[in-house]
mmCIF file of C-alpha atoms and ligand atoms in Angstrom:
data_model
loop_
_atom_site.group_PDB
_atom_site.id
_atom_site.type_symbol
_atom_site.label_atom_id
_atom_site.label_comp_id
_atom_site.label_asym_id
_atom_site.label_seq_id
_atom_site.Cartn_x
_atom_site.Cartn_y
_atom_site.Cartn_z
ATOM 1 C CA UNK A 1 18.253 -100.793 139.849
ATOM 2 C CA UNK A 2 18.769 -99.147 135.815
ATOM 3 C CA UNK A 3 15.434 -100.528 134.159
ATOM 4 C CA UNK A 4 16.744 -99.466 130.216
ATOM 5 C CA UNK A 5 12.761 -99.403 129.243
ATOM 6 C CA UNK A 6 13.781 -97.694 125.530
ATOM 7 C CA UNK A 7 15.862 -99.659 123.709
ATOM 8 C CA UNK A 8 13.347 -103.028 122.416
ATOM 9 C CA UNK A 9 12.413 -103.088 118.455
ATOM 10 C CA UNK A 10 8.784 -102.237 119.942
ATOM 11 C CA UNK A 11 9.490 -99.069 121.979
ATOM 12 C CA UNK A 12 11.862 -98.223 118.932
ATOM 13 C CA UNK A 13 8.778 -97.777 116.283
ATOM 14 C CA UNK A 14 6.717 -96.523 118.872
ATOM 15 C CA UNK A 15 9.493 -93.200 120.168
ATOM 16 C CA UNK A 16 9.501 -92.907 115.847
ATOM 17 C CA UNK A 17 6.165 -92.345 115.695
ATOM 18 C CA UNK A 18 4.708 -90.468 118.532
ATOM 19 C CA UNK A 19 7.732 -88.798 120.000
ATOM 20 C CA UNK A 20 7.432 -85.429 119.365
ATOM 21 C CA UNK A 21 9.205 -82.236 117.146
ATOM 22 C CA UNK A 22 11.455 -80.798 119.782
ATOM 23 C CA UNK A 23 10.476 -77.467 119.594
ATOM 24 C CA UNK A 24 12.904 -74.751 117.781
ATOM 25 C CA UNK A 25 12.989 -72.368 120.401
ATOM 26 C CA UNK A 26 15.513 -75.172 122.178
ATOM 27 C CA UNK A 27 17.771 -75.490 119.934
ATOM 28 C CA UNK A 28 17.433 -71.457 118.576
ATOM 29 C CA UNK A 29 18.200 -71.113 122.659
ATOM 30 C CA UNK A 30 21.662 -73.591 122.091
ATOM 31 C CA UNK A 31 22.339 -71.944 119.278
ATOM 32 C CA UNK A 32 22.872 -68.554 119.973
ATOM 33 C CA UNK A 33 24.501 -69.225 122.896
ATOM 34 C CA UNK A 34 27.037 -71.452 121.476
ATOM 35 C CA UNK A 35 27.757 -67.836 118.659
ATOM 36 C CA UNK A 36 27.677 -65.972 121.414
ATOM 37 C CA UNK A 37 30.748 -67.567 123.351
ATOM 38 C CA UNK A 38 32.006 -69.595 121.256
ATOM 39 C CA UNK A 39 31.486 -67.991 117.896
ATOM 40 C CA UNK A 40 30.820 -69.545 113.577
ATOM 41 C CA UNK A 41 31.620 -72.397 113.008
ATOM 42 C CA UNK A 42 29.843 -74.600 114.295
ATOM 43 C CA UNK A 43 32.048 -78.431 113.443
ATOM 44 C CA UNK A 44 31.162 -80.922 115.669
ATOM 45 C CA UNK A 45 27.830 -81.760 117.346
ATOM 46 C CA UNK A 46 27.431 -84.942 119.567
ATOM 47 C CA UNK A 47 23.822 -86.378 120.876
ATOM 48 C CA UNK A 48 24.923 -88.589 123.559
ATOM 49 C CA UNK A 49 21.294 -90.938 123.575
ATOM 50 C CA UNK A 50 20.457 -89.448 120.552
ATOM 51 C CA UNK A 51 17.377 -92.770 120.918
ATOM 52 C CA UNK A 52 16.054 -91.672 117.337
ATOM 53 C CA UNK A 53 17.047 -88.717 116.123
ATOM 54 C CA UNK A 54 14.724 -86.391 116.235
ATOM 55 C CA UNK A 55 17.220 -83.763 118.890
ATOM 56 C CA UNK A 56 20.009 -84.451 116.419
ATOM 57 C CA UNK A 57 18.272 -83.799 113.271
ATOM 58 C CA UNK A 58 16.943 -81.047 114.496
ATOM 59 C CA UNK A 59 20.888 -79.688 115.058
ATOM 60 C CA UNK A 60 22.115 -80.961 112.017
ATOM 61 C CA UNK A 61 21.947 -77.757 109.535
ATOM 62 C CA UNK A 62 24.089 -75.575 112.386
ATOM 63 C CA UNK A 63 26.822 -77.829 112.287
ATOM 64 C CA UNK A 64 29.416 -79.118 109.796
ATOM 65 C CA UNK A 65 29.105 -82.294 111.605
ATOM 66 C CA UNK A 66 25.706 -84.252 114.466
ATOM 67 C CA UNK A 67 27.590 -88.020 115.719
ATOM 68 C CA UNK A 68 24.388 -88.835 117.527
ATOM 69 C CA UNK A 69 25.223 -92.246 120.345
ATOM 70 C CA UNK A 70 23.402 -94.928 121.889
ATOM 71 C CA UNK A 71 22.672 -97.624 123.449
ATOM 72 C CA UNK A 72 19.774 -99.642 121.603
ATOM 73 C CA UNK A 73 20.931 -100.872 118.556
ATOM 74 C CA UNK A 74 16.569 -100.402 117.618
ATOM 75 C CA UNK A 75 16.731 -96.393 118.271
ATOM 76 C CA UNK A 76 19.824 -96.465 116.264
ATOM 77 C CA UNK A 77 18.185 -97.430 113.208
ATOM 78 C CA UNK A 78 15.509 -96.671 113.751
ATOM 79 C CA UNK A 79 17.044 -92.974 113.213
ATOM 80 C CA UNK A 80 19.480 -94.278 110.248
ATOM 81 C CA UNK A 81 15.814 -95.266 108.180
ATOM 82 C CA UNK A 82 15.836 -90.633 108.526
ATOM 83 C CA UNK A 83 17.045 -89.865 104.816
ATOM 84 C CA UNK A 84 18.052 -86.757 103.110
ATOM 85 C CA UNK A 85 20.692 -86.213 106.758
ATOM 86 C CA UNK A 86 24.457 -86.568 105.237
ATOM 87 C CA UNK A 87 26.619 -85.127 108.111
ATOM 88 C CA UNK A 88 24.437 -87.214 110.492
ATOM 89 C CA UNK A 89 26.214 -90.563 111.541
ATOM 90 C CA UNK A 90 24.579 -92.323 114.232
ATOM 91 C CA UNK A 91 26.920 -95.161 116.599
ATOM 92 C CA UNK A 92 26.122 -97.979 119.174
ATOM 93 C CA UNK A 93 28.042 -97.018 122.696
ATOM 94 C CA UNK A 94 26.833 -97.508 126.734
ATOM 95 C CA UNK A 95 28.040 -93.151 128.179
ATOM 96 C CA UNK A 96 29.098 -94.601 131.591
ATOM 97 C CA UNK A 97 28.997 -91.563 133.921
ATOM 98 C CA UNK A 98 31.484 -91.902 136.560
ATOM 99 C CA UNK A 99 28.986 -91.797 139.888
ATOM 100 C CA UNK A 100 27.016 -94.130 141.237
ATOM 101 C CA UNK A 101 23.946 -93.625 139.655
HETATM 102 C C1 SAM B 1 13.838 -91.005 127.205
HETATM 103 S S1 SAM B 1 15.403 -90.987 125.559
HETATM 104 C C2 SAM B 1 15.176 -89.968 124.604
HETATM 105 C C3 SAM B 1 16.148 -89.665 122.704
HETATM 106 C C4 SAM B 1 16.181 -88.236 122.297
HETATM 107 N N1 SAM B 1 17.540 -87.762 122.573
HETATM 108 C C5 SAM B 1 14.789 -87.147 121.998
HETATM 109 O O1 SAM B 1 15.321 -86.489 122.983
HETATM 110 O O2 SAM B 1 14.014 -88.178 121.519
HETATM 111 C C6 SAM B 1 16.723 -91.775 125.934
HETATM 112 C C7 SAM B 1 17.778 -92.377 125.049
HETATM 113 O O3 SAM B 1 18.611 -92.220 125.643
HETATM 114 C C8 SAM B 1 19.588 -93.693 125.354
HETATM 115 N N2 SAM B 1 20.042 -94.428 126.465
HETATM 116 C C9 SAM B 1 20.401 -94.881 128.463
HETATM 117 N N3 SAM B 1 21.388 -94.537 128.444
HETATM 118 C C10 SAM B 1 22.104 -94.674 127.541
HETATM 119 C C11 SAM B 1 23.577 -94.624 127.841
HETATM 120 N N4 SAM B 1 23.773 -95.390 129.085
HETATM 121 N N5 SAM B 1 23.777 -95.262 126.807
HETATM 122 C C12 SAM B 1 24.013 -94.379 125.739
HETATM 123 N N6 SAM B 1 22.843 -94.410 125.757
HETATM 124 C C13 SAM B 1 21.627 -94.065 126.534
HETATM 125 C C14 SAM B 1 18.520 -95.070 125.229
HETATM 126 O O4 SAM B 1 18.397 -95.811 124.829
HETATM 127 C C15 SAM B 1 17.377 -93.308 125.121
HETATM 128 O O5 SAM B 1 17.718 -94.157 123.350
#
């Protein structure tokens, strides 16, 4: 049985407030990997399960366009409320995997 803990308005608000900013070292590892494997420019990144957008914003300066996707309208509402990231768009979608989980 699945529990969908992140979707409520209150949870999204608390998540935005207290979820720590991811370490920039993690982002550096990802970008350096892409630089080496694919090379510049980095055109599009898709952040599946973006929540309130902490990682989405972290990678935004390195891509022409970033799309954050989440199943929670409230998480997306919090993400969209953060100004200053013209290359990010947020979209509602339920990502489904093919396994039986
Ligand atoms: C643990 S939070 C992580 C949020 C963000 N990536 C971060 O690092 O702060 C997981 C997020 O995935 C979303 N989520 C869970 N299942 C999903 C699904 N099937 N499709 C799209 N989003 C989903 C939740 O609504 C929640 O915002």
